[in-house]
Amino acid sequence: MPVNIVVGSQWGDEGKGRITDLLAAQADIVARYSGGDNAGHTVTIGAEVFKLHLTPSGIVHEDVVCLIGNGVVVNPAVLLREIDGLAARGVNVTPQRLKICRKAHLITPAHIALDKGYEAARGQEAIGTTQRGIGPAYTDKAQRSGLRAGLLADVEGLADAVAAHVESKNRILTDVLGQPPLPVKETALAYAQYASRLAPYLTDGSLYLSEALAAGKNILAEGAQGTLLDLDHGTYPFVTSSSSTASGALIGLGVGPRCVSEIVGVAKAFTSRVGSGPFPAEISGEAALRLRGTGANPWDEYGTTTGRPRRVGWLDLVILRYAARINSLTQLALTKLDILSGLSQIPVCVAYDLAGQRTTHFPTDLAELAHCQPVYEMLPGWDEDISGARVWADLPRNARQYVKFVAEQVGVPVSLVSVGPAREQVVVC
Ligand code: IMP
């Protein structure tokens, strides 16, 4: 039985949370495979808006079990706050419904201090990280000095490991970055307290999933960030520190490639980016304000985790073709189509001009990307409010043309189009 993957096709913030929520209705298990609380997945059900950072978006479906996979880096303080917040809103977040793989890695205050310290030291070259300690936690994992979630089962062992970890990071903080040291004992004590609450949630994620697959269960793998933020395939160094592409689901959950069935690439009907780095189809001024929104609504283009205004631009099909290739996408879910209503013409970037040469391939070199100029094709817009559309025929002709154009150009069918933040505001194509 299948593992279906939901993956971001752009620079994150594509609306993976709402698409995961939708697809979770057919899943038994929703499993997060990468990233940490740098992510912010929004699920809107009626008047209720859930902003989830670590808990998989399936948690709002009461029959779904959620797993935080081995590929995730977990800040236990944030996770406990999220669990308590969900429980206060009546969501069942017991260890029967939420599981944490023992092989996931823990984020500590030392990772967060290092993230902030390194960003400050980079000055003008700053990556624009979310300052959640993500990079330093994955660095420790790769350096084989990380703290795995399994330690939460051993309160004393964890306290000792955290104390040694903070002592060693304090040397970097003070001697290299000129930052104040962190308290060793208090941090160790705090982690011992987190352990007493989180230990019951621990599991062997890969074993849990393989038994579920053998029992015929459906698994939805929920990605975080997006293809262009992937450590290998993104716009390095302006990327996150994990494998956010579809292949990351295999490593980040401990399942093999033969289990995978559908790979749904989520793409916004325009493009956005948070943080630094080149963005060929970026726009500014009035048009940008129109795409971004004022921030008055939870779905406006402001970071769910950091509140930063997102950079915005027109839809870039060079990026989507690249995402289709890197992730072997079988479907596209196009979000926020309603935001484009009211434009007389809609520019869509179909290729780049690089030093007078037209290219339809996303460059591997960041300096080249920085010199790429967007080549736009103008598509006719529509005036109708499409937020009430529920079936394909409800969409105005030009909106349907826009969706068809994307599918043809990318070579991947569009299976879902979202026309508003609410769960039901979706057109199944
Ligand atoms: P980090 O993941 O906090 O290390 O940040 C690295 C880069 O990824 C920065 O440009 C962030 O803005 C970006 N980033 C990380 N998580 C997200 C996300 O969930 N959405 C959009 N951008 C993100």
Short mmCIF file of C-alpha atoms and ligand atoms in Angstrom, two decimals:
data_model
loop_
_atom_site.label_atom_id
_atom_site.label_comp_id
_atom_site.label_asym_id
_atom_site.label_seq_id
_atom_site.Cartn_x
_atom_site.Cartn_y
_atom_site.Cartn_z
CA MET A 1 0.00 0.00 0.00
CA PRO A 2 1.18 3.46 -0.78
CA VAL A 3 3.10 6.32 0.65
CA ASN A 4 1.97 9.56 -0.98
CA ILE A 5 4.21 12.58 -0.66
CA VAL A 6 3.29 16.26 -0.39
CA VAL A 7 6.26 18.43 -1.34
CA GLY A 8 6.78 22.17 -1.79
CA SER A 9 7.60 23.09 -5.40
CA GLN A 10 8.94 26.60 -4.80
CA TRP A 11 10.67 28.35 -1.88
CA GLY A 12 8.28 27.09 0.81
CA ASP A 13 5.01 28.65 1.98
CA GLU A 14 3.13 27.10 -0.96
CA GLY A 15 0.21 25.98 1.18
CA LYS A 16 1.39 22.46 1.98
CA GLY A 17 -0.52 22.50 5.28
CA ARG A 18 -3.93 23.01 3.67
CA ILE A 19 -3.22 20.43 0.92
CA THR A 20 -1.96 17.94 3.52
CA ASP A 21 -5.12 18.58 5.54
CA LEU A 22 -7.21 17.84 2.48
CA LEU A 23 -5.37 14.66 1.52
CA ALA A 24 -5.22 13.52 5.15
CA ALA A 25 -8.93 12.69 4.88
CA GLN A 26 -7.85 9.58 2.89
CA ALA A 27 -4.80 8.78 5.03
CA ASP A 28 -4.30 6.68 8.15
CA ILE A 29 -0.96 8.26 9.06
CA VAL A 30 0.51 11.68 8.30
CA ALA A 31 4.28 11.80 8.78
CA ARG A 32 6.52 14.90 8.71
CA TYR A 33 9.87 14.05 7.16
CA SER A 34 12.12 17.10 7.29
CA GLY A 35 12.80 20.48 8.85
CA GLY A 36 11.75 21.66 12.26
CA ASP A 37 9.83 24.57 13.72
CA ASN A 38 11.17 26.81 10.96
CA ALA A 39 8.07 25.55 9.14
CA GLY A 40 4.63 27.04 9.65
CA HIS A 41 1.76 25.03 8.21
CA THR A 42 -1.65 26.66 8.32
CA VAL A 43 -4.88 24.67 8.37
CA THR A 44 -8.19 26.54 8.35
CA ILE A 45 -11.37 24.73 9.41
CA GLY A 46 -14.39 27.02 9.60
CA ALA A 47 -13.45 29.91 11.87
CA GLU A 48 -10.57 27.95 13.39
CA VAL A 49 -7.04 28.62 12.12
CA PHE A 50 -4.34 26.16 13.22
CA LYS A 51 -0.73 27.26 12.70
CA LEU A 52 1.43 24.19 13.13
CA HIS A 53 5.21 24.23 13.30
CA LEU A 54 6.16 20.68 14.24
CA THR A 55 3.01 18.64 14.56
CA PRO A 56 1.99 17.13 11.19
CA SER A 57 -1.04 18.83 9.63
CA GLY A 58 -3.05 15.59 9.90
CA ILE A 59 -3.46 16.13 13.65
CA VAL A 60 -6.79 17.92 13.13
CA HIS A 61 -8.28 14.72 11.65
CA GLU A 62 -9.19 12.66 14.68
CA ASP A 63 -8.75 9.26 12.98
CA VAL A 64 -5.27 10.05 11.70
CA VAL A 65 -2.09 9.16 13.59
CA CYS A 66 0.78 11.61 13.17
CA LEU A 67 4.48 10.84 13.14
CA ILE A 68 7.42 13.21 13.46
CA GLY A 69 10.00 11.34 11.40
CA ASN A 70 13.71 10.80 11.91
CA GLY A 71 14.51 13.53 9.36
CA VAL A 72 12.97 16.22 11.56
CA VAL A 73 14.81 18.34 14.13
CA VAL A 74 12.63 18.82 17.21
CA ASN A 75 12.72 21.66 19.68
CA PRO A 76 11.00 19.94 22.63
CA ALA A 77 9.93 23.23 24.22
CA VAL A 78 8.16 24.28 21.00
CA LEU A 79 6.60 20.84 20.55
CA LEU A 80 5.22 20.81 24.10
CA ARG A 81 3.79 24.30 23.62
CA GLU A 82 2.15 23.12 20.41
CA ILE A 83 0.77 19.97 22.05
CA ASP A 84 -0.64 22.02 24.94
CA GLY A 85 -2.11 24.62 22.56
CA LEU A 86 -3.82 21.95 20.47
CA ALA A 87 -5.10 20.11 23.57
CA ALA A 88 -6.55 23.38 24.89
CA ARG A 89 -8.50 23.66 21.63
CA GLY A 90 -9.92 20.18 22.04
CA VAL A 91 -7.54 18.30 19.73
CA ASN A 92 -6.49 14.88 20.98
CA VAL A 93 -2.68 14.92 21.06
CA THR A 94 -2.02 11.86 23.18
CA PRO A 95 0.84 9.41 22.42
CA GLN A 96 -1.75 7.25 20.63
CA ARG A 97 -2.18 10.04 18.07
CA LEU A 98 1.26 11.62 17.92
CA LYS A 99 4.54 9.75 17.69
CA ILE A 100 8.12 10.97 17.57
CA CYS A 101 10.80 8.84 15.96
CA ARG A 102 13.63 8.07 18.36
CA LYS A 103 16.10 8.90 15.58
CA ALA A 104 14.88 12.49 15.16
CA HIS A 105 17.37 15.05 16.49
CA LEU A 106 16.78 17.56 19.27
CA ILE A 107 17.24 21.31 18.99
CA THR A 108 18.60 23.06 22.06
CA PRO A 109 18.94 26.72 23.11
CA ALA A 110 22.62 26.37 22.17
CA HIS A 111 21.63 25.61 18.56
CA ILE A 112 19.39 28.68 18.54
CA ALA A 113 22.13 30.90 20.00
CA LEU A 114 24.60 29.59 17.40
CA ASP A 115 22.09 30.17 14.57
CA LYS A 116 21.67 33.79 15.70
CA GLY A 117 25.40 34.23 16.29
CA TYR A 118 26.39 32.87 12.85
CA GLU A 119 23.75 35.01 11.13
CA ALA A 120 25.03 38.13 12.91
CA ALA A 121 28.61 37.21 11.96
CA ARG A 122 27.60 36.87 8.29
CA GLY A 123 26.51 40.52 8.24
CA GLN A 124 25.49 41.51 4.69
CA GLU A 125 25.85 37.87 3.61
CA ALA A 126 23.24 36.65 6.11
CA ILE A 127 21.04 33.78 4.87
CA GLY A 128 17.98 35.18 6.60
CA THR A 129 17.36 32.03 8.62
CA THR A 130 14.34 31.69 10.85
CA GLN A 131 16.77 31.62 13.81
CA ARG A 132 15.20 28.45 15.18
CA GLY A 133 18.52 26.59 15.47
CA ILE A 134 17.85 24.45 12.40
CA GLY A 135 21.26 24.71 10.71
CA PRO A 136 23.32 24.08 13.87
CA ALA A 137 21.13 21.08 14.83
CA TYR A 138 21.60 19.45 11.41
CA THR A 139 25.31 20.35 11.56
CA ASP A 140 25.60 18.38 14.80
CA LYS A 141 23.73 15.48 13.20
CA ALA A 142 26.17 15.42 10.25
CA GLN A 143 29.09 15.84 12.63
CA ARG A 144 27.81 12.86 14.62
CA SER A 145 27.56 14.85 17.81
CA GLY A 146 23.80 15.45 17.83
CA LEU A 147 21.30 14.62 20.56
CA ARG A 148 18.70 12.14 19.33
CA ALA A 149 15.11 12.16 20.54
CA GLY A 150 15.61 8.62 21.88
CA LEU A 151 17.55 10.22 24.74
CA LEU A 152 14.23 11.57 26.04
CA ALA A 153 13.60 8.05 27.38
CA ASP A 154 16.64 8.34 29.66
CA VAL A 155 16.20 11.42 31.86
CA GLU A 156 19.62 11.25 33.53
CA GLY A 157 21.46 10.36 30.35
CA LEU A 158 19.77 13.25 28.57
CA ALA A 159 20.59 15.74 31.34
CA ASP A 160 24.27 14.71 31.20
CA ALA A 161 24.34 14.86 27.41
CA VAL A 162 22.68 18.29 27.34
CA ALA A 163 25.09 19.62 29.95
CA ALA A 164 28.11 18.42 27.95
CA HIS A 165 26.54 19.78 24.74
CA VAL A 166 25.92 23.26 26.22
CA GLU A 167 29.43 23.37 27.71
CA SER A 168 30.97 22.61 24.35
CA LYS A 169 28.75 25.11 22.46
CA ASN A 170 29.48 27.76 25.08
CA ARG A 171 33.13 27.66 24.01
CA ILE A 172 32.11 28.55 20.44
CA LEU A 173 29.60 31.13 21.59
CA THR A 174 32.08 32.97 23.81
CA ASP A 175 35.44 32.40 22.09
CA VAL A 176 34.39 32.55 18.43
CA LEU A 177 31.17 34.54 18.29
CA GLY A 178 31.67 36.84 21.28
CA GLN A 179 28.26 35.89 22.70
CA PRO A 180 27.36 35.26 26.36
CA PRO A 181 27.42 31.62 27.52
CA LEU A 182 24.21 29.73 28.20
CA PRO A 183 23.38 28.32 31.63
CA VAL A 184 24.44 24.68 31.73
CA LYS A 185 22.54 23.29 34.72
CA GLU A 186 19.25 25.07 34.00
CA THR A 187 19.26 23.89 30.39
CA ALA A 188 19.98 20.30 31.43
CA LEU A 189 17.19 20.48 34.01
CA ALA A 190 14.72 21.87 31.46
CA TYR A 191 15.51 18.98 29.09
CA ALA A 192 15.01 16.47 31.90
CA GLN A 193 11.55 17.98 32.40
CA TYR A 194 10.74 17.81 28.69
CA ALA A 195 11.83 14.18 28.73
CA SER A 196 9.39 13.27 31.46
CA ARG A 197 6.53 14.52 29.26
CA LEU A 198 7.71 13.48 25.81
CA ALA A 199 9.10 9.98 26.48
CA PRO A 200 5.70 8.31 25.98
CA TYR A 201 5.56 9.69 22.42
CA LEU A 202 8.76 7.96 21.27
CA THR A 203 8.67 5.21 18.70
CA ASP A 204 10.77 3.52 16.03
CA GLY A 205 9.34 5.51 13.12
CA SER A 206 10.50 3.27 10.29
CA LEU A 207 9.24 0.11 12.02
CA TYR A 208 5.92 1.79 12.80
CA LEU A 209 5.47 2.78 9.15
CA SER A 210 6.53 -0.58 7.74
CA GLU A 211 4.03 -2.39 9.98
CA ALA A 212 1.35 0.10 8.94
CA LEU A 213 2.15 -0.49 5.25
CA ALA A 214 1.98 -4.25 5.77
CA ALA A 215 -1.44 -3.78 7.36
CA GLY A 216 -2.65 -1.92 4.25
CA LYS A 217 -2.63 1.56 5.76
CA ASN A 218 -2.21 4.76 3.74
CA ILE A 219 0.63 7.06 4.65
CA LEU A 220 0.89 10.69 3.70
CA ALA A 221 4.41 12.10 3.93
CA GLU A 222 4.32 15.83 4.65
CA GLY A 223 7.27 17.89 3.52
CA ALA A 224 8.38 21.19 4.95
CA GLN A 225 9.96 24.17 3.15
CA GLY A 226 10.27 23.56 -0.60
CA THR A 227 12.38 22.31 -3.49
CA LEU A 228 14.41 25.51 -3.78
CA LEU A 229 15.24 25.43 -0.06
CA ASP A 230 16.60 21.86 -0.27
CA LEU A 231 20.19 21.56 0.95
CA ASP A 232 21.36 19.84 -2.27
CA HIS A 233 18.93 21.01 -4.93
CA GLY A 234 17.95 24.45 -3.68
CA THR A 235 19.53 27.85 -4.20
CA TYR A 236 22.57 27.04 -2.03
CA PRO A 237 23.70 28.62 0.29
CA PHE A 238 20.32 30.37 0.67
CA VAL A 239 18.64 27.13 1.66
CA THR A 240 17.62 25.26 4.77
CA SER A 241 19.80 22.46 6.12
CA SER A 242 17.65 19.45 5.30
CA SER A 243 16.39 17.46 2.30
CA SER A 244 13.04 19.08 1.67
CA THR A 245 12.49 17.42 -1.73
CA ALA A 246 10.41 14.26 -2.22
CA SER A 247 13.47 12.01 -1.91
CA GLY A 248 13.93 13.44 1.58
CA ALA A 249 10.73 11.64 2.56
CA LEU A 250 12.45 8.27 2.10
CA ILE A 251 15.45 9.17 4.22
CA GLY A 252 13.45 11.27 6.65
CA LEU A 253 10.96 8.50 7.40
CA GLY A 254 12.94 5.32 6.79
CA VAL A 255 10.82 3.91 3.94
CA GLY A 256 12.10 2.61 0.60
CA PRO A 257 11.39 4.06 -2.87
CA ARG A 258 9.16 1.16 -3.90
CA CYS A 259 6.50 2.22 -1.35
CA VAL A 260 5.88 5.57 -3.02
CA SER A 261 2.80 6.13 -5.14
CA GLU A 262 1.72 9.76 -5.74
CA ILE A 263 4.02 12.77 -5.38
CA VAL A 264 2.00 15.95 -5.10
CA GLY A 265 3.92 19.16 -5.75
CA VAL A 266 2.27 22.12 -4.08
CA ALA A 267 2.78 25.40 -5.93
CA LYS A 268 1.33 28.81 -5.32
CA ALA A 269 -0.27 30.44 -8.39
CA PHE A 270 2.46 33.07 -8.01
CA THR A 271 5.87 32.85 -6.29
CA SER A 272 7.10 33.94 -2.86
CA ARG A 273 10.35 33.74 -1.00
CA VAL A 274 11.49 34.57 2.55
CA GLY A 275 15.11 35.36 3.28
CA SER A 276 17.96 36.31 0.98
CA GLY A 277 19.03 35.09 -2.46
CA PRO A 278 18.19 35.62 -6.15
CA PHE A 279 14.56 35.52 -7.30
CA PRO A 280 14.25 36.20 -11.06
CA ALA A 281 10.49 36.81 -11.25
CA GLU A 282 10.41 39.03 -8.13
CA ILE A 283 8.27 42.16 -8.36
CA SER A 284 7.89 45.25 -6.20
CA GLY A 285 5.52 48.19 -5.81
CA GLU A 286 1.74 48.09 -6.19
CA ALA A 287 1.65 44.71 -7.94
CA ALA A 288 3.70 43.14 -5.13
CA LEU A 289 1.43 44.61 -2.46
CA ARG A 290 -1.52 43.11 -4.27
CA LEU A 291 -0.03 39.61 -4.17
CA ARG A 292 1.32 39.93 -0.64
CA GLY A 293 -1.75 41.40 1.06
CA THR A 294 -1.61 43.74 4.01
CA GLY A 295 -1.03 41.13 6.68
CA ALA A 296 -4.57 41.59 8.03
CA ASN A 297 -5.47 37.99 7.09
CA PRO A 298 -3.67 34.87 8.32
CA TRP A 299 -3.20 33.78 4.69
CA ASP A 300 -1.46 37.00 3.59
CA GLU A 301 2.18 36.65 2.57
CA TYR A 302 3.85 37.12 5.94
CA GLY A 303 5.94 34.33 7.51
CA THR A 304 3.89 31.99 9.74
CA THR A 305 6.96 31.41 11.90
CA THR A 306 8.73 34.78 11.79
CA GLY A 307 6.05 37.26 10.66
CA ARG A 308 8.47 38.61 8.03
CA PRO A 309 6.85 40.00 4.85
CA ARG A 310 7.54 37.59 2.01
CA ARG A 311 9.14 38.67 -1.24
CA VAL A 312 6.69 37.99 -4.06
CA GLY A 313 6.74 37.57 -7.84
CA TRP A 314 4.84 36.10 -10.76
CA LEU A 315 4.55 32.38 -11.32
CA ASP A 316 7.86 30.96 -12.53
CA LEU A 317 7.48 27.87 -14.71
CA VAL A 318 11.25 27.35 -14.94
CA ILE A 319 11.09 26.64 -11.20
CA LEU A 320 8.07 24.36 -11.50
CA ARG A 321 9.65 22.33 -14.32
CA TYR A 322 12.73 21.95 -12.14
CA ALA A 323 10.57 20.86 -9.19
CA ALA A 324 8.79 18.33 -11.44
CA ARG A 325 12.17 16.88 -12.42
CA ILE A 326 13.80 16.81 -8.98
CA ASN A 327 10.75 15.36 -7.24
CA SER A 328 9.26 13.17 -10.02
CA LEU A 329 5.97 14.97 -9.44
CA THR A 330 2.88 13.04 -10.48
CA GLN A 331 0.43 15.87 -9.66
CA LEU A 332 0.42 19.58 -8.99
CA ALA A 333 -1.77 21.31 -6.42
CA LEU A 334 -2.06 24.98 -7.34
CA THR A 335 -2.90 27.24 -4.39
CA LYS A 336 -4.16 30.81 -4.03
CA LEU A 337 -5.52 31.10 -7.57
CA ASP A 338 -8.15 33.51 -6.16
CA ILE A 339 -5.44 36.07 -5.42
CA LEU A 340 -4.95 36.59 -9.17
CA SER A 341 -8.61 37.55 -9.78
CA GLY A 342 -9.08 41.10 -11.05
CA LEU A 343 -5.85 41.35 -13.05
CA SER A 344 -6.47 42.16 -16.71
CA GLN A 345 -3.33 40.29 -17.76
CA ILE A 346 -1.16 37.89 -15.77
CA PRO A 347 2.55 37.61 -16.53
CA VAL A 348 3.94 34.07 -16.25
CA CYS A 349 7.68 33.45 -16.43
CA VAL A 350 8.22 30.74 -19.06
CA ALA A 351 12.01 30.97 -19.49
CA TYR A 352 15.05 32.98 -18.43
CA ASP A 353 17.26 35.20 -20.49
CA LEU A 354 20.86 34.63 -19.44
CA ALA A 355 23.33 36.93 -21.22
CA GLY A 356 21.17 37.02 -24.33
CA GLN A 357 20.53 33.25 -24.38
CA ARG A 358 17.09 31.86 -23.64
CA THR A 359 17.05 28.94 -21.19
CA THR A 360 14.24 26.90 -19.74
CA HIS A 361 16.51 25.10 -17.24
CA PHE A 362 16.99 26.27 -13.69
CA PRO A 363 20.71 27.05 -13.30
CA THR A 364 22.83 25.13 -10.80
CA ASP A 365 25.01 28.16 -10.19
CA LEU A 366 23.72 30.93 -7.96
CA ALA A 367 25.70 33.64 -9.76
CA GLU A 368 24.03 32.58 -13.03
CA LEU A 369 20.61 32.63 -11.41
CA ALA A 370 21.30 36.15 -10.16
CA HIS A 371 21.83 37.24 -13.79
CA CYS A 372 18.74 35.53 -15.17
CA GLN A 373 16.04 37.86 -16.46
CA PRO A 374 12.49 36.51 -16.57
CA VAL A 375 10.91 35.96 -19.99
CA TYR A 376 7.20 36.53 -19.54
CA GLU A 377 4.22 35.33 -21.46
CA MET A 378 1.07 37.37 -20.78
CA LEU A 379 -2.06 35.35 -20.06
CA PRO A 380 -5.52 36.93 -20.04
CA GLY A 381 -6.91 37.52 -16.55
CA TRP A 382 -10.44 37.28 -15.14
CA ASP A 383 -12.59 39.62 -13.07
CA GLU A 384 -14.88 37.11 -11.40
CA ASP A 385 -14.59 36.29 -7.70
CA ILE A 386 -13.63 32.60 -7.83
CA SER A 387 -13.63 31.94 -4.09
CA GLY A 388 -16.94 30.07 -4.39
CA ALA A 389 -15.78 27.76 -7.20
CA ARG A 390 -15.97 24.08 -6.25
CA VAL A 391 -15.88 22.26 -9.58
CA TRP A 392 -13.84 22.86 -12.75
CA ALA A 393 -16.82 24.34 -14.62
CA ASP A 394 -17.24 27.01 -11.87
CA LEU A 395 -13.94 28.60 -12.87
CA PRO A 396 -14.05 31.34 -15.52
CA ARG A 397 -12.60 30.39 -18.90
CA ASN A 398 -9.40 32.41 -18.44
CA ALA A 399 -8.78 30.90 -14.98
CA ARG A 400 -9.13 27.44 -16.52
CA GLN A 401 -6.74 28.53 -19.28
CA TYR A 402 -4.21 29.64 -16.67
CA VAL A 403 -4.35 26.26 -14.92
CA LYS A 404 -4.15 24.35 -18.22
CA PHE A 405 -1.19 26.46 -19.34
CA VAL A 406 0.69 25.59 -16.12
CA ALA A 407 -0.02 21.87 -16.50
CA GLU A 408 1.07 21.84 -20.15
CA GLN A 409 4.21 23.85 -19.59
CA VAL A 410 5.29 21.80 -16.56
CA GLY A 411 4.20 18.47 -18.02
CA VAL A 412 2.37 17.47 -14.84
CA PRO A 413 -1.42 17.42 -14.38
CA VAL A 414 -2.97 19.89 -11.95
CA SER A 415 -5.23 17.84 -9.70
CA LEU A 416 -6.29 20.46 -7.15
CA VAL A 417 -6.75 24.22 -7.24
CA SER A 418 -7.36 26.18 -4.05
CA VAL A 419 -9.46 29.32 -4.26
CA GLY A 420 -9.42 30.40 -0.61
CA PRO A 421 -8.04 29.39 2.77
CA ALA A 422 -10.99 27.32 4.01
CA ARG A 423 -10.90 23.54 3.75
CA GLU A 424 -13.81 23.44 1.28
CA GLN A 425 -12.44 26.18 -1.01
CA VAL A 426 -10.92 23.71 -3.43
CA VAL A 427 -11.59 22.70 -7.01
CA VAL A 428 -10.76 19.07 -7.78
CA CYS A 429 -9.70 19.06 -11.44
P1 IMP B 1 16.49 28.00 8.31
O1 IMP B 1 15.72 26.84 7.82
O2 IMP B 1 15.86 28.67 9.51
O3 IMP B 1 17.95 27.69 8.52
O4 IMP B 1 16.46 29.14 7.17
C1 IMP B 1 17.15 28.97 5.93
C2 IMP B 1 16.35 29.60 4.79
O5 IMP B 1 15.16 28.87 4.60
C3 IMP B 1 15.92 31.06 5.05
O6 IMP B 1 15.91 31.75 3.82
C4 IMP B 1 14.49 30.90 5.55
O7 IMP B 1 13.72 32.06 5.33
C5 IMP B 1 14.04 29.74 4.71
N1 IMP B 1 12.95 28.98 5.32
C6 IMP B 1 13.05 28.06 6.30
N2 IMP B 1 11.85 27.55 6.60
C7 IMP B 1 10.97 28.12 5.77
C8 IMP B 1 9.57 27.95 5.56
O8 IMP B 1 8.88 27.15 6.20
N3 IMP B 1 9.03 28.73 4.58
C9 IMP B 1 9.76 29.58 3.82
N4 IMP B 1 11.05 29.77 3.99
C10 IMP B 1 11.67 29.04 4.94
#
